Amino acid sequence: MDFSEKDSVDAVLASFADTPDPRLHEIVDGLVRHLHGFLREVRPSIAEWEQGIEFLTAIGQKCDEHRQEFILFSDVMGASMLVETMEAERQAGGASGATGERADATASTVLGPFHVVASPERALGDTIDSLGTGEPCLIEGSVTAPDGTRIPGARIDVWQADEQGSYDVESGGRQPLGNGRGLFTADDEGRFWFSSIVPAHYPIPTDGPVGALLRATKRHPYRPAHVHFIVEAPGYVPVTTHVFVEGSEYLDSDAVFAVKQSLVRDFATVDDAEAAARHGLPNPFRRARFDVVLQPAAA
Ligand SMILES: [Fe+2]
């Protein structure tokens, strides 16, 4: 039978019919049906198909050990947040509300493309900023279960941009690798604290094909100021999330759709000479509190 627009999906699905892994079978079938549906809807010319191939090729070619253009593409298309949201729903056993939030646990959000350098292990109270050019801040919190049980020894991996909105890996050597990053272990009462600088809002990288897409579609590339967190502990569902800086620009138009109101925190100015001295900070300083609640893993 000749290949035809009407029968294209059936022909390709048949070619995958013997896929042994049922999940892989489901995924390739869905991909074929939606890809063909997309092509029948937009009816690309050969020249446009070539442009599409060149775009995806450029995304791959832009990737290296410090640059993840495919995650960036997923992020600006809202795909990362959709997967993240569905994952949270799955982890909650489908028992959560329409928002996909785990009812009791800290909301998750995108990993983003900058978790590409292992965070240096640091002691509680250390600073993650070695340059001292930004506004000093203290970030503190606790890690607990939904019933308030404290989780000693929880691991808290943090990374953030500096006051100019750059991560270490994209600063062109201005920041040493590992700056703005830290891996902390909560104390016996599940508490953590470290100092840093208040991060700035920033544009996602625009020097690649994703930037070209944003320009062609008149979208801005900015993300509101935030600190990334991954918090994990044995027996609990890990959470990948951010703390957003209250009052930051772009909280209502994040280029990657990652803002959740429950993750916005006041980075308040504190005038407390004793606390400043205790934490090795100048007075006054900024302080934010982020208490993390982890869902117990299914038995
Ligand atoms: Fe970020």
PDB file of C-alpha atoms and ligand atoms in Angstrom:
ATOM      1  CA  MET A   1       0.000   0.000   0.000  1.00  0.00           C
ATOM      2  CA  ASP A   2       1.324   3.432  -0.928  1.00  0.00           C
ATOM      3  CA  PHE A   3       2.092   5.850   1.878  1.00  0.00           C
ATOM      4  CA  SER A   4      -0.739   8.420   2.175  1.00  0.00           C
ATOM      5  CA  GLU A   5      -1.649  11.294   4.458  1.00  0.00           C
ATOM      6  CA  LYS A   6      -4.757   9.397   5.577  1.00  0.00           C
ATOM      7  CA  ASP A   7      -2.880   6.212   6.516  1.00  0.00           C
ATOM      8  CA  SER A   8       0.457   7.654   7.673  1.00  0.00           C
ATOM      9  CA  VAL A   9      -0.129   7.086  11.398  1.00  0.00           C
ATOM     10  CA  ASP A  10      -1.262   3.474  10.944  1.00  0.00           C
ATOM     11  CA  ALA A  11       1.693   2.678   8.710  1.00  0.00           C
ATOM     12  CA  VAL A  12       4.231   3.959  11.212  1.00  0.00           C
ATOM     13  CA  LEU A  13       2.451   2.519  14.268  1.00  0.00           C
ATOM     14  CA  ALA A  14       2.516  -0.898  12.558  1.00  0.00           C
ATOM     15  CA  SER A  15       6.285  -0.611  12.163  1.00  0.00           C
ATOM     16  CA  PHE A  16       6.613  -0.294  15.958  1.00  0.00           C
ATOM     17  CA  ALA A  17       4.081  -3.037  16.734  1.00  0.00           C
ATOM     18  CA  ASP A  18       6.640  -5.540  18.026  1.00  0.00           C
ATOM     19  CA  THR A  19       8.288  -3.188  20.555  1.00  0.00           C
ATOM     20  CA  PRO A  20       8.878  -5.520  23.525  1.00  0.00           C
ATOM     21  CA  ASP A  21       8.940  -2.891  26.289  1.00  0.00           C
ATOM     22  CA  PRO A  22       5.301  -1.829  26.841  1.00  0.00           C
ATOM     23  CA  ARG A  23       6.206   1.624  28.150  1.00  0.00           C
ATOM     24  CA  LEU A  24       8.531   2.333  25.220  1.00  0.00           C
ATOM     25  CA  HIS A  25       5.745   1.120  22.920  1.00  0.00           C
ATOM     26  CA  GLU A  26       3.280   3.557  24.511  1.00  0.00           C
ATOM     27  CA  ILE A  27       5.763   6.433  24.211  1.00  0.00           C
ATOM     28  CA  VAL A  28       6.674   5.878  20.540  1.00  0.00           C
ATOM     29  CA  ASP A  29       3.005   5.368  19.608  1.00  0.00           C
ATOM     30  CA  GLY A  30       2.048   8.645  21.304  1.00  0.00           C
ATOM     31  CA  LEU A  31       4.956  10.434  19.662  1.00  0.00           C
ATOM     32  CA  VAL A  32       3.982   9.161  16.200  1.00  0.00           C
ATOM     33  CA  ARG A  33       0.293  10.088  16.607  1.00  0.00           C
ATOM     34  CA  HIS A  34       1.010  13.584  17.928  1.00  0.00           C
ATOM     35  CA  LEU A  35       3.891  14.284  15.514  1.00  0.00           C
ATOM     36  CA  HIS A  36       1.781  13.335  12.509  1.00  0.00           C
ATOM     37  CA  GLY A  37      -1.166  15.300  13.921  1.00  0.00           C
ATOM     38  CA  PHE A  38       1.096  18.339  14.343  1.00  0.00           C
ATOM     39  CA  LEU A  39       2.404  18.032  10.775  1.00  0.00           C
ATOM     40  CA  ARG A  40      -1.099  17.628   9.326  1.00  0.00           C
ATOM     41  CA  GLU A  41      -2.203  20.711  11.268  1.00  0.00           C
ATOM     42  CA  VAL A  42       0.626  23.101  10.325  1.00  0.00           C
ATOM     43  CA  ARG A  43       1.368  21.505   6.887  1.00  0.00           C
ATOM     44  CA  PRO A  44       5.051  22.550   6.694  1.00  0.00           C
ATOM     45  CA  SER A  45       6.742  23.029   3.331  1.00  0.00           C
ATOM     46  CA  ILE A  46       9.962  21.094   2.730  1.00  0.00           C
ATOM     47  CA  ALA A  47      11.867  24.342   3.390  1.00  0.00           C
ATOM     48  CA  GLU A  48      10.118  24.719   6.750  1.00  0.00           C
ATOM     49  CA  TRP A  49      10.820  21.089   7.620  1.00  0.00           C
ATOM     50  CA  GLU A  50      14.508  21.774   6.877  1.00  0.00           C
ATOM     51  CA  GLN A  51      14.374  24.829   9.138  1.00  0.00           C
ATOM     52  CA  GLY A  52      12.905  22.677  11.901  1.00  0.00           C
ATOM     53  CA  ILE A  53      15.676  20.098  11.499  1.00  0.00           C
ATOM     54  CA  GLU A  54      18.292  22.874  11.548  1.00  0.00           C
ATOM     55  CA  PHE A  55      16.726  24.322  14.721  1.00  0.00           C
ATOM     56  CA  LEU A  56      16.852  20.981  16.570  1.00  0.00           C
ATOM     57  CA  THR A  57      20.373  20.335  15.265  1.00  0.00           C
ATOM     58  CA  ALA A  58      21.501  23.733  16.547  1.00  0.00           C
ATOM     59  CA  ILE A  59      20.012  22.964  19.963  1.00  0.00           C
ATOM     60  CA  GLY A  60      22.074  19.768  20.174  1.00  0.00           C
ATOM     61  CA  GLN A  61      25.207  21.467  18.908  1.00  0.00           C
ATOM     62  CA  LYS A  62      24.861  24.233  21.507  1.00  0.00           C
ATOM     63  CA  CYS A  63      24.996  21.678  24.349  1.00  0.00           C
ATOM     64  CA  ASP A  64      28.233  20.950  26.166  1.00  0.00           C
ATOM     65  CA  GLU A  65      29.176  20.029  29.720  1.00  0.00           C
ATOM     66  CA  HIS A  66      28.106  23.472  31.012  1.00  0.00           C
ATOM     67  CA  ARG A  67      25.317  24.334  28.595  1.00  0.00           C
ATOM     68  CA  GLN A  68      22.025  22.447  28.305  1.00  0.00           C
ATOM     69  CA  GLU A  69      20.105  24.017  25.421  1.00  0.00           C
ATOM     70  CA  PHE A  70      17.602  21.136  25.260  1.00  0.00           C
ATOM     71  CA  ILE A  71      16.495  21.743  28.859  1.00  0.00           C
ATOM     72  CA  LEU A  72      16.235  25.433  28.011  1.00  0.00           C
ATOM     73  CA  PHE A  73      14.007  24.594  25.021  1.00  0.00           C
ATOM     74  CA  SER A  74      11.857  22.340  27.219  1.00  0.00           C
ATOM     75  CA  ASP A  75      11.670  25.117  29.829  1.00  0.00           C
ATOM     76  CA  VAL A  76      10.515  27.909  27.485  1.00  0.00           C
ATOM     77  CA  MET A  77       7.919  25.599  25.921  1.00  0.00           C
ATOM     78  CA  GLY A  78       6.412  24.938  29.372  1.00  0.00           C
ATOM     79  CA  ALA A  79       7.231  21.229  28.937  1.00  0.00           C
ATOM     80  CA  SER A  80       9.526  21.084  31.982  1.00  0.00           C
ATOM     81  CA  MET A  81       6.867  22.603  34.242  1.00  0.00           C
ATOM     82  CA  LEU A  82       4.178  20.284  32.874  1.00  0.00           C
ATOM     83  CA  VAL A  83       6.320  17.199  33.538  1.00  0.00           C
ATOM     84  CA  GLU A  84       7.314  18.536  36.961  1.00  0.00           C
ATOM     85  CA  THR A  85       3.668  19.192  37.844  1.00  0.00           C
ATOM     86  CA  MET A  86       2.523  15.735  36.711  1.00  0.00           C
ATOM     87  CA  GLU A  87       5.405  14.123  38.598  1.00  0.00           C
ATOM     88  CA  ALA A  88       4.333  15.873  41.797  1.00  0.00           C
ATOM     89  CA  GLU A  89       0.812  14.562  41.240  1.00  0.00           C
ATOM     90  CA  ARG A  90       2.138  11.034  40.690  1.00  0.00           C
ATOM     91  CA  GLN A  91       4.298  11.197  43.837  1.00  0.00           C
ATOM     92  CA  ALA A  92       1.210  12.208  45.795  1.00  0.00           C
ATOM     93  CA  GLY A  93      -0.525   9.081  44.496  1.00  0.00           C
ATOM     94  CA  GLY A  94      -2.965  11.155  42.453  1.00  0.00           C
ATOM     95  CA  ALA A  95      -4.565  12.338  45.687  1.00  0.00           C
ATOM     96  CA  SER A  96      -3.717  15.996  45.198  1.00  0.00           C
ATOM     97  CA  GLY A  97      -5.933  18.734  43.873  1.00  0.00           C
ATOM     98  CA  ALA A  98      -6.183  20.121  40.373  1.00  0.00           C
ATOM     99  CA  THR A  99      -2.987  22.144  40.807  1.00  0.00           C
ATOM    100  CA  GLY A 100      -0.878  19.013  41.010  1.00  0.00           C
ATOM    101  CA  GLU A 101       0.598  20.099  44.322  1.00  0.00           C
ATOM    102  CA  ARG A 102       1.440  17.583  46.993  1.00  0.00           C
ATOM    103  CA  ALA A 103      -1.063  18.657  49.557  1.00  0.00           C
ATOM    104  CA  ASP A 104       1.320  18.962  52.485  1.00  0.00           C
ATOM    105  CA  ALA A 105       4.731  19.080  50.895  1.00  0.00           C
ATOM    106  CA  THR A 106       6.811  21.971  49.569  1.00  0.00           C
ATOM    107  CA  ALA A 107       5.844  22.652  45.948  1.00  0.00           C
ATOM    108  CA  SER A 108       8.288  21.613  43.268  1.00  0.00           C
ATOM    109  CA  THR A 109       9.433  23.604  40.265  1.00  0.00           C
ATOM    110  CA  VAL A 110      11.856  23.250  37.356  1.00  0.00           C
ATOM    111  CA  LEU A 111      15.431  22.020  37.716  1.00  0.00           C
ATOM    112  CA  GLY A 112      16.595  24.480  35.062  1.00  0.00           C
ATOM    113  CA  PRO A 113      19.740  24.203  32.918  1.00  0.00           C
ATOM    114  CA  PHE A 114      22.352  25.318  35.472  1.00  0.00           C
ATOM    115  CA  HIS A 115      22.635  22.269  37.734  1.00  0.00           C
ATOM    116  CA  VAL A 116      25.699  21.281  35.739  1.00  0.00           C
ATOM    117  CA  VAL A 117      28.440  21.587  38.363  1.00  0.00           C
ATOM    118  CA  ALA A 118      28.449  19.536  41.560  1.00  0.00           C
ATOM    119  CA  SER A 119      27.780  21.820  44.512  1.00  0.00           C
ATOM    120  CA  PRO A 120      30.756  21.925  46.893  1.00  0.00           C
ATOM    121  CA  GLU A 121      30.053  20.324  50.258  1.00  0.00           C
ATOM    122  CA  ARG A 122      29.845  23.118  52.840  1.00  0.00           C
ATOM    123  CA  ALA A 123      29.293  23.335  56.595  1.00  0.00           C
ATOM    124  CA  LEU A 124      26.150  24.870  58.078  1.00  0.00           C
ATOM    125  CA  GLY A 125      26.629  28.614  58.333  1.00  0.00           C
ATOM    126  CA  ASP A 126      29.171  28.810  55.516  1.00  0.00           C
ATOM    127  CA  THR A 127      28.710  31.288  52.728  1.00  0.00           C
ATOM    128  CA  ILE A 128      28.160  30.104  49.167  1.00  0.00           C
ATOM    129  CA  ASP A 129      29.435  33.421  47.806  1.00  0.00           C
ATOM    130  CA  SER A 130      33.183  33.964  47.554  1.00  0.00           C
ATOM    131  CA  LEU A 131      33.157  37.361  45.827  1.00  0.00           C
ATOM    132  CA  GLY A 132      31.332  39.587  48.299  1.00  0.00           C
ATOM    133  CA  THR A 133      30.123  41.969  45.627  1.00  0.00           C
ATOM    134  CA  GLY A 134      26.394  41.544  46.279  1.00  0.00           C
ATOM    135  CA  GLU A 135      24.030  42.322  49.114  1.00  0.00           C
ATOM    136  CA  PRO A 136      24.698  39.821  51.944  1.00  0.00           C
ATOM    137  CA  CYS A 137      21.829  37.619  53.017  1.00  0.00           C
ATOM    138  CA  LEU A 138      21.168  34.772  55.389  1.00  0.00           C
ATOM    139  CA  ILE A 139      18.962  31.899  54.254  1.00  0.00           C
ATOM    140  CA  GLU A 140      17.683  29.600  56.952  1.00  0.00           C
ATOM    141  CA  GLY A 141      15.015  26.981  57.374  1.00  0.00           C
ATOM    142  CA  SER A 142      14.103  23.516  58.490  1.00  0.00           C
ATOM    143  CA  VAL A 143      13.317  20.219  56.826  1.00  0.00           C
ATOM    144  CA  THR A 144      10.338  18.369  58.251  1.00  0.00           C
ATOM    145  CA  ALA A 145       7.687  15.790  57.385  1.00  0.00           C
ATOM    146  CA  PRO A 146       4.093  17.011  56.909  1.00  0.00           C
ATOM    147  CA  ASP A 147       3.322  16.138  60.566  1.00  0.00           C
ATOM    148  CA  GLY A 148       6.189  18.353  61.739  1.00  0.00           C
ATOM    149  CA  THR A 149       8.642  15.522  62.395  1.00  0.00           C
ATOM    150  CA  ARG A 150      12.101  16.978  61.954  1.00  0.00           C
ATOM    151  CA  ILE A 151      14.380  15.301  59.423  1.00  0.00           C
ATOM    152  CA  PRO A 152      17.966  15.314  60.748  1.00  0.00           C
ATOM    153  CA  GLY A 153      20.694  14.936  58.159  1.00  0.00           C
ATOM    154  CA  ALA A 154      18.549  15.997  55.188  1.00  0.00           C
ATOM    155  CA  ARG A 155      20.697  17.070  52.250  1.00  0.00           C
ATOM    156  CA  ILE A 156      20.165  20.569  50.900  1.00  0.00           C
ATOM    157  CA  ASP A 157      21.707  21.349  47.506  1.00  0.00           C
ATOM    158  CA  VAL A 158      21.479  25.023  46.543  1.00  0.00           C
ATOM    159  CA  TRP A 159      22.608  27.071  43.553  1.00  0.00           C
ATOM    160  CA  GLN A 160      21.920  30.610  42.478  1.00  0.00           C
ATOM    161  CA  ALA A 161      22.870  33.480  40.212  1.00  0.00           C
ATOM    162  CA  ASP A 162      24.833  36.430  41.596  1.00  0.00           C
ATOM    163  CA  GLU A 163      23.798  40.075  41.923  1.00  0.00           C
ATOM    164  CA  GLN A 164      24.434  40.529  38.204  1.00  0.00           C
ATOM    165  CA  GLY A 165      22.166  37.624  37.330  1.00  0.00           C
ATOM    166  CA  SER A 166      24.950  35.219  36.280  1.00  0.00           C
ATOM    167  CA  TYR A 167      25.682  31.659  37.344  1.00  0.00           C
ATOM    168  CA  ASP A 168      29.314  30.630  37.815  1.00  0.00           C
ATOM    169  CA  VAL A 169      29.336  28.591  34.580  1.00  0.00           C
ATOM    170  CA  GLU A 170      28.230  31.511  32.415  1.00  0.00           C
ATOM    171  CA  SER A 171      30.246  34.272  34.074  1.00  0.00           C
ATOM    172  CA  GLY A 172      33.220  33.938  31.733  1.00  0.00           C
ATOM    173  CA  GLY A 173      35.566  33.223  34.650  1.00  0.00           C
ATOM    174  CA  ARG A 174      34.397  36.194  36.747  1.00  0.00           C
ATOM    175  CA  GLN A 175      33.127  33.687  39.330  1.00  0.00           C
ATOM    176  CA  PRO A 176      35.099  30.531  40.201  1.00  0.00           C
ATOM    177  CA  LEU A 177      33.235  27.275  39.478  1.00  0.00           C
ATOM    178  CA  GLY A 178      31.218  26.353  42.549  1.00  0.00           C
ATOM    179  CA  ASN A 179      30.502  29.957  43.482  1.00  0.00           C
ATOM    180  CA  GLY A 180      26.855  30.424  44.377  1.00  0.00           C
ATOM    181  CA  ARG A 181      26.535  26.696  45.064  1.00  0.00           C
ATOM    182  CA  GLY A 182      26.549  24.617  48.217  1.00  0.00           C
ATOM    183  CA  LEU A 183      25.634  21.172  49.490  1.00  0.00           C
ATOM    184  CA  PHE A 184      24.576  21.276  53.135  1.00  0.00           C
ATOM    185  CA  THR A 185      23.545  18.647  55.664  1.00  0.00           C
ATOM    186  CA  ALA A 186      20.787  19.608  58.093  1.00  0.00           C
ATOM    187  CA  ASP A 187      21.624  19.386  61.795  1.00  0.00           C
ATOM    188  CA  ASP A 188      20.107  16.980  64.347  1.00  0.00           C
ATOM    189  CA  GLU A 189      16.919  19.010  64.379  1.00  0.00           C
ATOM    190  CA  GLY A 190      16.595  19.252  60.601  1.00  0.00           C
ATOM    191  CA  ARG A 191      17.723  22.872  60.527  1.00  0.00           C
ATOM    192  CA  PHE A 192      19.922  24.502  57.898  1.00  0.00           C
ATOM    193  CA  TRP A 193      21.368  27.970  57.421  1.00  0.00           C
ATOM    194  CA  PHE A 194      23.937  29.562  55.160  1.00  0.00           C
ATOM    195  CA  SER A 195      24.836  32.964  53.915  1.00  0.00           C
ATOM    196  CA  SER A 196      24.936  34.222  50.372  1.00  0.00           C
ATOM    197  CA  ILE A 197      24.039  37.327  48.441  1.00  0.00           C
ATOM    198  CA  VAL A 198      20.602  38.327  47.224  1.00  0.00           C
ATOM    199  CA  PRO A 199      20.361  36.954  43.678  1.00  0.00           C
ATOM    200  CA  ALA A 200      19.188  39.134  40.806  1.00  0.00           C
ATOM    201  CA  HIS A 201      16.644  38.382  38.108  1.00  0.00           C
ATOM    202  CA  TYR A 202      18.340  37.234  34.925  1.00  0.00           C
ATOM    203  CA  PRO A 203      17.791  36.427  31.279  1.00  0.00           C
ATOM    204  CA  ILE A 204      18.059  32.806  30.285  1.00  0.00           C
ATOM    205  CA  PRO A 205      20.913  32.379  27.766  1.00  0.00           C
ATOM    206  CA  THR A 206      19.867  34.017  24.494  1.00  0.00           C
ATOM    207  CA  ASP A 207      22.965  33.384  22.371  1.00  0.00           C
ATOM    208  CA  GLY A 208      21.630  30.067  21.027  1.00  0.00           C
ATOM    209  CA  PRO A 209      18.658  28.775  19.042  1.00  0.00           C
ATOM    210  CA  VAL A 210      16.275  29.135  22.016  1.00  0.00           C
ATOM    211  CA  GLY A 211      17.163  32.840  22.223  1.00  0.00           C
ATOM    212  CA  ALA A 212      16.485  33.152  18.485  1.00  0.00           C
ATOM    213  CA  LEU A 213      13.060  31.542  19.025  1.00  0.00           C
ATOM    214  CA  LEU A 214      12.241  34.030  21.814  1.00  0.00           C
ATOM    215  CA  ARG A 215      13.276  36.986  19.633  1.00  0.00           C
ATOM    216  CA  ALA A 216      11.259  35.741  16.651  1.00  0.00           C
ATOM    217  CA  THR A 217       8.183  35.394  18.860  1.00  0.00           C
ATOM    218  CA  LYS A 218       8.654  38.667  20.785  1.00  0.00           C
ATOM    219  CA  ARG A 219       9.040  36.903  24.137  1.00  0.00           C
ATOM    220  CA  HIS A 220      11.295  38.284  26.864  1.00  0.00           C
ATOM    221  CA  PRO A 221      13.942  35.929  28.302  1.00  0.00           C
ATOM    222  CA  TYR A 222      13.787  36.942  31.968  1.00  0.00           C
ATOM    223  CA  ARG A 223      13.353  34.881  35.115  1.00  0.00           C
ATOM    224  CA  PRO A 224      12.516  36.459  38.493  1.00  0.00           C
ATOM    225  CA  ALA A 225      15.255  36.318  41.164  1.00  0.00           C
ATOM    226  CA  HIS A 226      15.454  32.935  42.887  1.00  0.00           C
ATOM    227  CA  VAL A 227      17.626  30.389  44.684  1.00  0.00           C
ATOM    228  CA  HIS A 228      17.448  26.756  43.514  1.00  0.00           C
ATOM    229  CA  PHE A 229      17.024  23.930  46.014  1.00  0.00           C
ATOM    230  CA  ILE A 230      17.070  20.148  45.855  1.00  0.00           C
ATOM    231  CA  VAL A 231      16.236  18.710  49.272  1.00  0.00           C
ATOM    232  CA  GLU A 232      16.385  14.985  49.948  1.00  0.00           C
ATOM    233  CA  ALA A 233      16.450  12.524  52.811  1.00  0.00           C
ATOM    234  CA  PRO A 234      16.168   8.723  52.987  1.00  0.00           C
ATOM    235  CA  GLY A 235      12.536   7.623  53.199  1.00  0.00           C
ATOM    236  CA  TYR A 236      11.174  10.853  51.701  1.00  0.00           C
ATOM    237  CA  VAL A 237      10.307  12.045  48.209  1.00  0.00           C
ATOM    238  CA  PRO A 238      13.019  14.527  47.181  1.00  0.00           C
ATOM    239  CA  VAL A 239      11.913  17.983  46.088  1.00  0.00           C
ATOM    240  CA  THR A 240      13.449  20.118  43.340  1.00  0.00           C
ATOM    241  CA  THR A 241      12.329  23.685  43.835  1.00  0.00           C
ATOM    242  CA  HIS A 242      13.211  27.390  44.098  1.00  0.00           C
ATOM    243  CA  VAL A 243      12.773  30.185  46.595  1.00  0.00           C
ATOM    244  CA  PHE A 244      11.718  33.332  44.755  1.00  0.00           C
ATOM    245  CA  VAL A 245      12.655  36.798  46.022  1.00  0.00           C
ATOM    246  CA  GLU A 246       9.501  38.731  46.879  1.00  0.00           C
ATOM    247  CA  GLY A 247       9.193  41.942  44.882  1.00  0.00           C
ATOM    248  CA  SER A 248      11.482  40.738  42.091  1.00  0.00           C
ATOM    249  CA  GLU A 249      10.679  41.800  38.557  1.00  0.00           C
ATOM    250  CA  TYR A 250       9.171  39.098  36.307  1.00  0.00           C
ATOM    251  CA  LEU A 251       7.428  37.159  39.096  1.00  0.00           C
ATOM    252  CA  ASP A 252       4.304  37.420  36.940  1.00  0.00           C
ATOM    253  CA  SER A 253       5.917  36.539  33.595  1.00  0.00           C
ATOM    254  CA  ASP A 254       8.708  34.017  34.233  1.00  0.00           C
ATOM    255  CA  ALA A 255      10.114  32.925  30.840  1.00  0.00           C
ATOM    256  CA  VAL A 256       9.977  29.279  31.979  1.00  0.00           C
ATOM    257  CA  PHE A 257       6.595  29.364  33.815  1.00  0.00           C
ATOM    258  CA  ALA A 258       8.133  28.171  37.105  1.00  0.00           C
ATOM    259  CA  VAL A 259       6.681  30.590  39.695  1.00  0.00           C
ATOM    260  CA  LYS A 260       4.417  29.231  42.409  1.00  0.00           C
ATOM    261  CA  GLN A 261       3.148  31.715  44.967  1.00  0.00           C
ATOM    262  CA  SER A 262       3.899  29.318  47.840  1.00  0.00           C
ATOM    263  CA  LEU A 263       7.605  29.597  46.988  1.00  0.00           C
ATOM    264  CA  VAL A 264       7.892  33.410  47.172  1.00  0.00           C
ATOM    265  CA  ARG A 265       9.689  34.662  50.289  1.00  0.00           C
ATOM    266  CA  ASP A 266      10.436  38.045  51.807  1.00  0.00           C
ATOM    267  CA  PHE A 267      14.192  38.707  51.811  1.00  0.00           C
ATOM    268  CA  ALA A 268      13.681  41.230  54.585  1.00  0.00           C
ATOM    269  CA  THR A 269      16.291  43.736  55.700  1.00  0.00           C
ATOM    270  CA  VAL A 270      17.318  42.958  59.278  1.00  0.00           C
ATOM    271  CA  ASP A 271      19.067  45.400  61.589  1.00  0.00           C
ATOM    272  CA  ASP A 272      20.471  43.130  64.308  1.00  0.00           C
ATOM    273  CA  ALA A 273      24.149  43.614  65.138  1.00  0.00           C
ATOM    274  CA  GLU A 274      24.309  40.544  67.387  1.00  0.00           C
ATOM    275  CA  ALA A 275      22.821  38.213  64.741  1.00  0.00           C
ATOM    276  CA  ALA A 276      25.015  39.795  62.055  1.00  0.00           C
ATOM    277  CA  ALA A 277      28.137  39.139  64.141  1.00  0.00           C
ATOM    278  CA  ARG A 278      27.019  35.576  64.872  1.00  0.00           C
ATOM    279  CA  HIS A 279      26.674  34.842  61.152  1.00  0.00           C
ATOM    280  CA  GLY A 280      29.711  36.844  60.064  1.00  0.00           C
ATOM    281  CA  LEU A 281      27.570  39.299  58.134  1.00  0.00           C
ATOM    282  CA  PRO A 282      27.655  43.092  57.999  1.00  0.00           C
ATOM    283  CA  ASN A 283      24.761  44.823  59.733  1.00  0.00           C
ATOM    284  CA  PRO A 284      22.141  45.396  58.409  1.00  0.00           C
ATOM    285  CA  PHE A 285      21.670  42.313  56.222  1.00  0.00           C
ATOM    286  CA  ARG A 286      18.884  40.540  54.370  1.00  0.00           C
ATOM    287  CA  ARG A 287      17.261  37.370  55.700  1.00  0.00           C
ATOM    288  CA  ALA A 288      14.903  34.819  54.185  1.00  0.00           C
ATOM    289  CA  ARG A 289      13.325  31.791  55.784  1.00  0.00           C
ATOM    290  CA  PHE A 290      12.433  28.684  53.758  1.00  0.00           C
ATOM    291  CA  ASP A 291      10.972  25.747  55.664  1.00  0.00           C
ATOM    292  CA  VAL A 292      10.894  22.636  53.519  1.00  0.00           C
ATOM    293  CA  VAL A 293       8.304  19.886  53.974  1.00  0.00           C
ATOM    294  CA  LEU A 294       9.063  16.504  52.402  1.00  0.00           C
ATOM    295  CA  GLN A 295       6.443  13.871  51.628  1.00  0.00           C
ATOM    296  CA  PRO A 296       7.212  10.398  53.029  1.00  0.00           C
ATOM    297  CA  ALA A 297       8.031   7.958  50.217  1.00  0.00           C
ATOM    298  CA  ALA A 298       5.463   5.257  49.517  1.00  0.00           C
ATOM    299  CA  ALA A 299       6.199   2.160  51.590  1.00  0.00           C
TER     300      ALA A 299
HETATM  301 FE    FE B   1      17.963  29.727  38.017  1.00  0.00          FE
END
